[in-house]
CSV table of C-alpha atoms in Angstrom, one decimal:
chain,number,residue,atom,x,y,z
A,4,MET,CA,155.0,46.2,-32.8
A,5,SER,CA,157.3,45.2,-29.9
A,6,GLU,CA,161.0,45.0,-29.8
A,7,LEU,CA,160.8,41.2,-29.7
A,8,HIS,CA,158.7,41.3,-32.9
A,9,ALA,CA,161.2,43.6,-34.5
A,10,ALA,CA,164.2,41.4,-33.4
A,11,LEU,CA,162.7,38.3,-34.9
A,12,LEU,CA,161.7,40.0,-38.1
A,13,ALA,CA,165.1,41.4,-38.5
A,14,LYS,CA,166.6,37.9,-38.1
A,15,GLY,CA,164.4,36.7,-40.9
A,16,VAL,CA,161.7,34.9,-39.0
A,17,THR,CA,158.5,34.8,-41.0
A,18,ILE,CA,155.6,36.2,-38.9
A,19,ARG,CA,152.4,36.0,-41.0
A,20,CYS,CA,150.5,38.6,-39.0
A,21,PRO,CA,152.7,40.3,-36.5
A,22,GLU,CA,150.0,42.1,-34.6
A,23,SER,CA,148.3,38.8,-33.8
A,24,VAL,CA,151.5,37.0,-32.6
A,25,ASP,CA,152.1,37.3,-28.8
A,26,LEU,CA,155.7,37.2,-27.7
A,27,ASP,CA,156.3,37.2,-23.9
A,28,GLY,CA,159.7,36.8,-22.2
A,29,ILE,CA,161.4,34.9,-25.0
A,30,ASP,CA,165.1,35.2,-25.9
A,31,PRO,CA,165.5,36.0,-29.6
A,32,ASP,CA,168.8,34.3,-29.6
A,33,ARG,CA,167.0,31.0,-29.0
A,34,ILE,CA,164.8,31.4,-32.1
A,35,SER,CA,166.4,30.3,-35.4
A,36,ALA,CA,166.4,32.7,-38.4
A,37,ASP,CA,166.4,29.7,-40.8
A,38,GLY,CA,162.9,29.0,-42.1
A,39,VAL,CA,160.9,29.5,-39.0
A,40,VAL,CA,157.3,30.5,-39.6
A,41,LEU,CA,154.9,31.9,-37.0
A,42,HIS,CA,151.3,32.0,-38.2
A,43,ALA,CA,148.6,34.3,-36.9
A,44,GLY,CA,147.6,33.4,-33.3
A,45,THR,CA,150.9,32.1,-32.2
A,46,ARG,CA,152.0,32.7,-28.6
A,47,LEU,CA,155.6,32.2,-27.6
A,48,ARG,CA,156.3,32.4,-23.9
A,49,GLY,CA,159.2,31.8,-21.6
A,50,ALA,CA,162.9,32.5,-21.5
A,51,SER,CA,163.8,28.8,-22.0
A,52,THR,CA,161.8,28.4,-25.2
A,53,VAL,CA,163.8,27.3,-28.2
A,54,VAL,CA,162.6,27.2,-31.8
A,55,SER,CA,165.0,25.6,-34.3
A,56,ALA,CA,165.4,25.9,-38.0
A,57,GLY,CA,162.4,25.0,-40.2
A,58,CYS,CA,159.8,25.0,-37.4
A,59,GLU,CA,156.2,26.0,-38.4
A,60,LEU,CA,153.8,27.0,-35.6
A,61,GLY,CA,150.1,27.6,-35.9
A,62,ARG,CA,149.4,26.4,-39.5
A,63,GLU,CA,145.9,25.0,-38.6
A,64,GLY,CA,145.0,27.2,-35.7
A,65,PRO,CA,146.2,29.3,-32.7
A,66,VAL,CA,149.1,27.7,-30.8
A,67,THR,CA,150.7,28.5,-27.5
A,68,VAL,CA,154.2,27.4,-26.6
A,69,GLU,CA,155.5,27.9,-23.1
A,70,ASP,CA,159.1,27.0,-22.1
A,71,CYS,CA,159.4,24.3,-24.7
A,72,GLN,CA,162.4,23.3,-26.8
A,73,LEU,CA,161.8,22.5,-30.5
A,74,GLY,CA,164.3,20.8,-32.7
A,75,PRO,CA,164.5,21.3,-36.5
A,76,LYS,CA,161.4,21.1,-38.6
A,77,VAL,CA,158.9,20.6,-35.8
A,78,ALA,CA,155.3,21.4,-36.7
A,79,LEU,CA,152.9,22.4,-33.9
A,80,LYS,CA,149.7,23.0,-35.9
A,81,GLY,CA,147.5,24.4,-33.3
A,82,GLY,CA,147.1,23.8,-29.5
A,83,TYR,CA,149.0,24.2,-26.3
A,84,ALA,CA,152.4,22.9,-25.2
A,85,ALA,CA,154.3,23.7,-22.0
A,86,ARG,CA,157.6,22.5,-20.6
A,87,SER,CA,157.9,19.8,-23.2
A,88,VAL,CA,160.5,18.9,-25.9
A,89,PHE,CA,160.0,18.0,-29.5
A,90,LEU,CA,162.9,16.7,-31.6
A,91,ALA,CA,163.5,16.9,-35.3
A,92,GLY,CA,160.5,16.4,-37.5
A,93,ALA,CA,158.0,15.9,-34.7
A,94,SER,CA,154.4,16.9,-35.6
A,95,LEU,CA,151.3,17.7,-33.5
A,96,GLY,CA,147.9,18.3,-35.0
A,97,LEU,CA,145.2,20.8,-34.2
A,98,GLY,CA,143.9,20.8,-30.6
A,99,HIS,CA,146.9,19.2,-29.0
A,100,HIS,CA,147.3,19.7,-25.2
A,101,ILE,CA,150.9,18.9,-24.1
A,102,ARG,CA,152.1,19.3,-20.6
A,103,GLU,CA,155.3,19.0,-18.6
A,104,GLY,CA,157.6,16.0,-18.9
A,105,THR,CA,156.7,15.2,-22.4
A,106,LEU,CA,159.4,14.2,-25.0
A,107,LEU,CA,158.6,13.4,-28.6
A,108,GLU,CA,161.7,12.2,-30.4
A,109,GLU,CA,162.4,12.3,-34.2
A,110,GLU,CA,159.3,12.2,-36.4
A,111,ALA,CA,157.0,11.2,-33.7
A,112,SER,CA,153.5,12.5,-34.4
A,113,VAL,CA,150.0,13.0,-33.0
A,114,ALA,CA,146.9,13.9,-34.8
A,115,HIS,CA,144.1,16.3,-33.6
A,116,CYS,CA,142.9,16.6,-30.1
A,117,VAL,CA,145.5,14.6,-28.2
A,118,GLY,CA,146.5,15.1,-24.6
A,119,LEU,CA,149.9,14.2,-23.3
A,120,LYS,CA,151.7,14.7,-20.0
A,121,GLN,CA,154.8,12.9,-18.7
A,122,THR,CA,154.7,11.0,-22.1
A,123,ILE,CA,157.8,9.8,-24.0
A,124,LEU,CA,157.5,8.8,-27.6
A,125,LEU,CA,160.6,7.4,-29.4
A,126,PRO,CA,161.2,8.0,-33.1
A,127,PHE,CA,158.3,7.4,-35.5
A,128,VAL,CA,155.7,6.6,-32.9
A,129,THR,CA,152.3,7.8,-34.1
A,130,LEU,CA,149.1,8.6,-32.2
A,131,GLY,CA,145.8,9.1,-33.8
A,132,SER,CA,143.1,11.5,-32.8
A,133,LEU,CA,141.0,12.1,-29.6
A,134,ILE,CA,143.6,10.4,-27.4
A,135,ASN,CA,144.7,10.8,-23.8
A,136,PHE,CA,148.1,9.1,-23.4
A,137,CYS,CA,149.7,10.4,-20.2
A,138,ASP,CA,152.3,8.8,-18.0
A,139,CYS,CA,153.7,6.3,-20.5
A,140,LEU,CA,156.6,5.5,-22.8
A,141,MET,CA,156.3,4.0,-26.3
A,142,ALA,CA,158.9,2.7,-28.7
A,143,GLY,CA,159.0,0.5,-31.8
A,144,GLY,CA,159.2,0.8,-35.5
A,145,THR,CA,161.9,1.6,-38.1
A,146,SER,CA,160.4,4.5,-40.2
A,147,ARG,CA,157.4,6.7,-40.8
A,148,LYS,CA,155.9,3.7,-42.8
A,149,ASP,CA,156.7,1.2,-40.1
A,150,HIS,CA,155.9,2.6,-36.7
A,151,SER,CA,154.2,1.9,-33.4
A,152,GLU,CA,150.8,3.4,-33.5
A,153,VAL,CA,147.9,4.1,-31.1
A,154,GLY,CA,144.5,4.2,-32.7
A,155,SER,CA,142.0,7.0,-32.3
A,156,SER,CA,139.9,7.4,-29.1
A,157,TYR,CA,142.5,5.6,-27.0
A,158,ILE,CA,143.0,6.2,-23.3
A,159,HIS,CA,145.9,5.3,-21.0
A,160,PHE,CA,144.1,5.2,-17.7
A,161,ASN,CA,146.5,6.8,-15.3
A,162,PHE,CA,144.5,7.7,-12.2
A,163,THR,CA,143.0,5.4,-9.6
A,164,PRO,CA,140.0,5.7,-7.3
A,165,THR,CA,142.4,6.3,-4.4
A,166,GLY,CA,144.0,9.2,-6.2
A,167,ASP,CA,147.3,7.6,-7.1
A,168,LYS,CA,149.2,8.0,-10.3
A,169,THR,CA,151.6,5.1,-9.8
A,170,THR,CA,150.5,3.9,-13.2
A,171,PRO,CA,153.3,4.4,-15.8
A,172,SER,CA,153.3,1.9,-18.7
A,173,LEU,CA,156.1,0.7,-21.0
A,174,PHE,CA,155.1,-0.1,-24.5
A,175,GLY,CA,158.4,-1.5,-25.7
A,176,ASP,CA,161.6,-0.8,-23.9
A,177,ILE,CA,164.7,1.4,-23.9
A,178,PRO,CA,167.6,-1.0,-24.5
A,179,ARG,CA,166.2,-2.3,-27.7
A,180,GLY,CA,163.9,0.6,-28.6
A,181,VAL,CA,166.6,3.2,-29.0
A,182,MET,CA,168.3,1.1,-31.7
A,183,LEU,CA,165.3,1.7,-34.0
A,184,ARG,CA,165.2,-1.9,-35.2
A,185,GLU,CA,162.2,-3.4,-33.4
A,186,ARG,CA,158.8,-4.5,-34.7
A,187,PRO,CA,156.1,-1.9,-34.1
A,188,ILE,CA,153.4,-2.1,-31.4
A,189,PHE,CA,149.8,-1.4,-32.4
A,190,LEU,CA,147.0,-0.4,-29.9
A,191,GLY,CA,143.6,-0.6,-31.6
A,192,GLY,CA,141.3,2.4,-31.5
A,193,GLN,CA,138.5,3.0,-29.0
A,194,GLY,CA,140.4,1.0,-26.5
A,195,GLY,CA,142.5,1.7,-23.4
A,196,THR,CA,145.2,0.5,-21.1
A,197,VAL,CA,144.9,0.4,-17.3
A,198,GLY,CA,148.4,1.2,-16.2
A,199,PRO,CA,150.9,0.1,-15.1
A,200,VAL,CA,151.5,-2.6,-17.8
A,201,GLN,CA,154.3,-3.6,-20.1
A,202,VAL,CA,153.7,-4.5,-23.8
A,203,ALA,CA,156.2,-6.4,-26.0
A,204,TYR,CA,157.4,-5.5,-29.4
A,205,GLY,CA,155.3,-6.7,-32.3
A,206,ALA,CA,152.2,-6.9,-30.1
A,207,THR,CA,148.8,-6.0,-31.6
A,208,VAL,CA,145.9,-5.2,-29.2
A,209,GLY,CA,142.6,-5.3,-30.9
A,210,ALA,CA,140.3,-2.3,-31.3
A,211,GLY,CA,138.0,-1.8,-28.4
A,212,SER,CA,140.1,-3.8,-26.0
A,213,ILE,CA,140.8,-2.6,-22.4
A,214,LEU,CA,144.2,-3.9,-21.5
A,215,ARG,CA,144.7,-4.6,-17.8
A,216,SER,CA,147.7,-6.9,-17.8
A,217,ASP,CA,151.1,-7.3,-19.5
A,218,VAL,CA,151.5,-8.5,-23.0
A,219,ILE,CA,154.9,-10.3,-22.8
A,220,ARG,CA,154.6,-12.4,-26.0
A,221,GLU,CA,156.2,-10.6,-29.0
A,222,ASP,CA,154.4,-10.6,-32.4
A,223,SER,CA,151.1,-11.5,-30.7
A,224,LEU,CA,147.5,-10.5,-31.1
A,225,THR,CA,145.5,-9.7,-28.0
A,226,ILE,CA,141.8,-9.1,-28.0
A,227,VAL,CA,140.2,-8.4,-24.6
A,228,GLY,CA,136.5,-8.9,-24.0
A,229,PRO,CA,134.3,-7.1,-21.5
A,230,PRO,CA,135.2,-7.7,-17.8
A,231,PRO,CA,132.8,-9.9,-15.8
A,232,SER,CA,130.2,-8.0,-13.7
A,233,MET,CA,131.1,-7.8,-10.0
A,234,THR,CA,130.4,-5.8,-6.9
A,235,GLN,CA,132.6,-5.9,-3.8
A,236,ASP,CA,133.9,-3.8,-1.0
A,237,ALA,CA,136.2,-1.3,-2.6
A,238,ALA,CA,138.5,-1.1,0.4
A,239,SER,CA,139.2,-4.8,0.2
A,240,ALA,CA,140.8,-4.4,-3.3
A,241,GLU,CA,143.1,-1.5,-2.4
A,242,TYR,CA,146.8,-2.2,-2.8
A,243,ARG,CA,146.6,-6.0,-2.8
A,244,ALA,CA,149.0,-6.0,-5.7
A,245,ILE,CA,151.3,-3.4,-4.2
A,246,ASN,CA,154.5,-5.3,-5.0
A,247,ARG,CA,153.5,-5.4,-8.7
A,248,ILE,CA,152.7,-1.7,-8.7
A,249,VAL,CA,156.0,-0.8,-7.2
A,250,ALA,CA,157.9,-3.1,-9.5
A,251,LYS,CA,156.3,-1.6,-12.6
A,252,ASN,CA,157.1,1.9,-11.4
A,253,LEU,CA,160.7,1.1,-10.6
A,254,ALA,CA,161.0,-0.6,-14.0
A,255,TYR,CA,159.8,2.6,-15.6
A,256,VAL,CA,162.2,4.8,-13.6
A,257,ALA,CA,165.1,2.4,-14.5
A,258,SER,CA,164.2,2.8,-18.1
A,259,LEU,CA,164.2,6.6,-17.7
A,260,ASP,CA,167.7,6.3,-16.3
A,261,ALA,CA,168.9,4.3,-19.3
A,262,LEU,CA,167.3,6.7,-21.7
A,263,GLN,CA,168.8,9.7,-20.0
A,264,GLU,CA,172.3,8.1,-20.3
A,265,TRP,CA,171.6,7.5,-24.0
A,266,HIS,CA,170.8,11.2,-24.4
A,267,ARG,CA,173.7,12.4,-22.3
A,268,GLN,CA,176.4,10.2,-23.9
A,269,VAL,CA,175.3,8.9,-27.3
A,270,ARG,CA,173.0,11.7,-28.6
A,271,ALA,CA,175.3,14.6,-27.4
A,272,PRO,CA,177.4,14.9,-30.6
A,273,PHE,CA,174.3,15.0,-32.8
A,274,PHE,CA,172.8,17.8,-30.8
A,275,ALA,CA,176.1,19.7,-30.8
A,276,ALA,CA,176.2,19.5,-34.6
A,277,SER,CA,173.0,21.6,-35.1
A,278,GLU,CA,172.1,25.2,-34.5
A,279,LEU,CA,170.5,25.5,-31.0
A,280,GLY,CA,171.0,21.8,-30.6
A,281,PRO,CA,172.8,22.0,-27.2
A,282,LEU,CA,169.8,24.0,-25.9
A,283,VAL,CA,167.4,21.4,-27.1
A,284,ALA,CA,169.6,18.7,-25.5
A,285,GLU,CA,169.3,20.5,-22.2
A,286,GLY,CA,165.6,20.5,-22.5
A,287,ALA,CA,165.5,16.8,-23.3
A,288,LEU,CA,167.5,16.0,-20.2
A,289,ALA,CA,165.4,18.2,-18.1
A,290,ALA,CA,162.3,16.5,-19.4
A,291,LEU,CA,163.7,13.1,-18.4
A,292,ASP,CA,164.6,14.5,-15.0
A,293,SER,CA,161.1,15.8,-14.6
A,294,ALA,CA,159.7,12.3,-15.5
A,295,ARG,CA,161.9,10.7,-12.9
A,296,THR,CA,161.0,13.2,-10.2
A,297,GLU,CA,157.3,12.7,-11.1
A,298,ARG,CA,157.5,8.9,-10.8
A,299,LEU,CA,159.5,8.8,-7.6
A,300,SER,CA,157.2,11.4,-5.9
A,301,ARG,CA,154.2,9.3,-6.8
A,302,LEU,CA,155.8,6.3,-5.3
A,303,THR,CA,156.6,8.2,-2.1
A,304,ALA,CA,153.1,9.5,-1.8
A,305,LEU,CA,151.7,6.0,-2.4
A,306,ALA,CA,153.8,4.6,0.5
A,307,THR,CA,152.1,7.0,2.9
A,308,LYS,CA,148.8,5.1,2.3
A,309,MET,CA,150.2,1.7,3.2
A,310,ASP,CA,148.6,-0.4,5.9
A,311,HIS,CA,151.4,-1.3,8.4
A,312,ARG,CA,149.4,-4.3,9.6
A,313,VAL,CA,150.0,-6.0,6.2
A,314,ASP,CA,153.6,-7.2,5.8
A,315,HIS,CA,154.3,-6.4,2.2
A,316,GLN,CA,152.6,-3.0,2.5
A,317,ARG,CA,154.7,-2.2,5.6
A,318,ALA,CA,157.9,-3.2,3.8
A,319,VAL,CA,157.1,-0.7,1.0
A,320,ALA,CA,156.3,2.0,3.4
A,321,GLU,CA,159.6,1.5,5.4
A,322,GLN,CA,161.9,1.1,2.4
A,323,ILE,CA,160.5,3.4,-0.3
A,324,ASP,CA,162.6,6.4,0.6
A,325,SER,CA,165.8,4.3,0.5
A,326,VAL,CA,164.8,2.7,-2.8
A,327,CYS,CA,164.1,6.1,-4.4
A,328,ARG,CA,167.5,7.3,-3.5
A,329,LEU,CA,169.1,4.4,-5.4
A,330,PHE,CA,167.9,6.0,-8.7
A,331,LEU,CA,170.1,9.0,-8.1
A,332,SER,CA,173.3,7.0,-8.4
A,333,ALA,CA,175.6,7.3,-11.4
A,334,ALA,CA,175.5,5.0,-14.4
A,335,PRO,CA,178.5,3.4,-16.3
A,336,ALA,CA,180.0,4.9,-19.4
A,337,ALA,CA,178.7,3.8,-22.8
A,338,PRO,CA,180.8,1.3,-24.8
A,339,ALA,CA,183.8,2.9,-26.5
A,340,GLN,CA,182.8,1.5,-29.9
A,341,LEU,CA,179.3,3.0,-29.7
A,342,LEU,CA,180.6,6.4,-28.7
A,343,GLU,CA,183.3,6.3,-31.5
A,344,ALA,CA,180.8,5.3,-34.1
A,345,THR,CA,178.1,7.9,-33.2
A,346,ALA,CA,180.7,10.7,-32.8
A,347,ALA,CA,182.1,9.9,-36.2
A,348,ALA,CA,178.7,9.8,-37.8
A,349,ALA,CA,177.7,13.2,-36.2
A,350,ALA,CA,181.0,14.7,-37.3
A,351,ALA,CA,180.3,13.6,-40.9
A,352,GLY,CA,176.9,15.3,-40.8
A,353,THR,CA,174.9,12.1,-40.7
A,354,ALA,CA,171.5,12.6,-39.1
A,355,TYR,CA,170.8,10.9,-35.8
A,356,VAL,CA,168.2,8.4,-37.1
A,357,SER,CA,170.3,7.4,-40.1
A,358,ALA,CA,173.4,7.1,-37.9
A,359,ILE,CA,171.7,4.7,-35.4
A,360,GLN,CA,170.2,2.6,-38.1
A,361,GLY,CA,173.6,2.4,-39.8
A,362,LEU,CA,175.4,1.0,-36.7
A,363,ASP,CA,177.1,-2.4,-37.1
A,364,GLU,CA,175.3,-5.2,-35.3
A,365,ASP,CA,178.1,-5.8,-32.9
A,366,VAL,CA,177.9,-2.1,-31.9
A,367,VAL,CA,174.1,-2.4,-31.5
A,368,ALA,CA,174.6,-5.5,-29.3
A,369,ALA,CA,177.1,-3.7,-27.1
A,370,GLY,CA,174.9,-0.7,-26.7
A,371,THR,CA,171.8,-2.8,-25.9
A,372,HIS,CA,173.8,-4.7,-23.3
A,373,TRP,CA,175.1,-1.4,-21.7
A,374,LEU,CA,171.6,-0.1,-21.4
A,375,THR,CA,170.3,-3.4,-20.0
A,376,THR,CA,173.1,-3.4,-17.4
A,377,ILE,CA,171.9,0.1,-16.2
A,378,ILE,CA,168.4,-1.3,-15.6
A,379,GLU,CA,169.7,-4.5,-14.1
A,380,ALA,CA,172.0,-2.6,-11.7
A,381,ARG,CA,168.9,-0.9,-10.3
A,382,TRP,CA,167.3,-4.2,-9.5
A,383,GLN,CA,170.4,-5.4,-7.8
A,384,GLN,CA,170.3,-2.4,-5.6
A,385,VAL,CA,166.6,-2.8,-4.9
A,386,GLU,CA,166.8,-6.5,-4.1
A,387,PRO,CA,168.2,-6.2,-0.6
A,388,LEU,CA,165.5,-3.7,0.4
A,389,LEU,CA,162.4,-5.1,-1.4
A,390,PRO,CA,163.3,-8.6,-2.6
A,391,ALA,CA,159.7,-9.5,-3.7
A,392,VAL,CA,159.5,-6.3,-5.8
A,393,ALA,CA,162.9,-7.1,-7.4
A,394,ARG,CA,161.8,-10.6,-8.3
A,395,LEU,CA,158.7,-9.2,-10.1
A,396,GLY,CA,160.6,-6.5,-11.8
A,397,ARG,CA,163.1,-8.9,-13.3
A,398,ARG,CA,160.4,-11.1,-14.9
């Protein structure tokens, strides 16, 4: 038994079968002694790994965790997770495969055999089984009984024939989504979304549908039939909708900016109030930084493929570097009443979800307006450089 095993056991960590648990490069000070259970076949790797109180790893099968940050009572039942963050009560079923830039907030969950990368799920969002849901953000719902859900065997199509990944989709939004008051979104099983799209709160997309365009009407039902048969020169279809693609990507990055400010300013006292919370907070901010870097790098790569003989493609190629730099600028401070209310709730020991759902409506309105202004400020900066893109993004 290694010194790391001995250190964790001495702290009170439950290790069901120590000789089958692989510990490599972890810092014992980042592993809570309070109710942590490591089942046989668990592998913990990386100096930045954090395992908070009440976490249970490997209950259903072997699990590998590499440089991830786990909040309290997270359950990783069996699979692989790297450079990702899971907040309080998040749960992942057997066979999960989670890669960098993924952030699951409170009580978000996925069932068995789910693949995620650069994926952000706000509280309560639930994914079924046999799902690939990379490069997207989903919000909506108010509890574990009222949550946005993705049905089993769903795919978010995030790769194009030209090798681009400028395909991030927004299911819900950040300014309203973080307030945990919105109607859930439902994506029916054995379906898919061809990113990038945006889907409104309360939307239901019928099972078997392949969504290729936005759903902007709230509380709506969309059923998509099979596409018409067609054959054409593939080259003629490349990048015809480049302004729309760029607008969707910038909308996504602006949303990441808003969410990062929410984490940095509003969530901070809740993280500070829990054991290892500040380390988990660092991980969450790093995951959002990773997501931003990924999206901007994909846009920059896309710009190199533009045809300079086509006006709108040439404009994207010439301006994309300047546009990307806009998303590194500072954001305004959160409203004082929002910061005061959340700080007081955290100091009183109120959990994050309960605190946000307990905010007065005037505080909610002020917070939503603040986050909206962060996004709108990005469009104001983009407009002089790519006016057609900005017009599409504001719709």
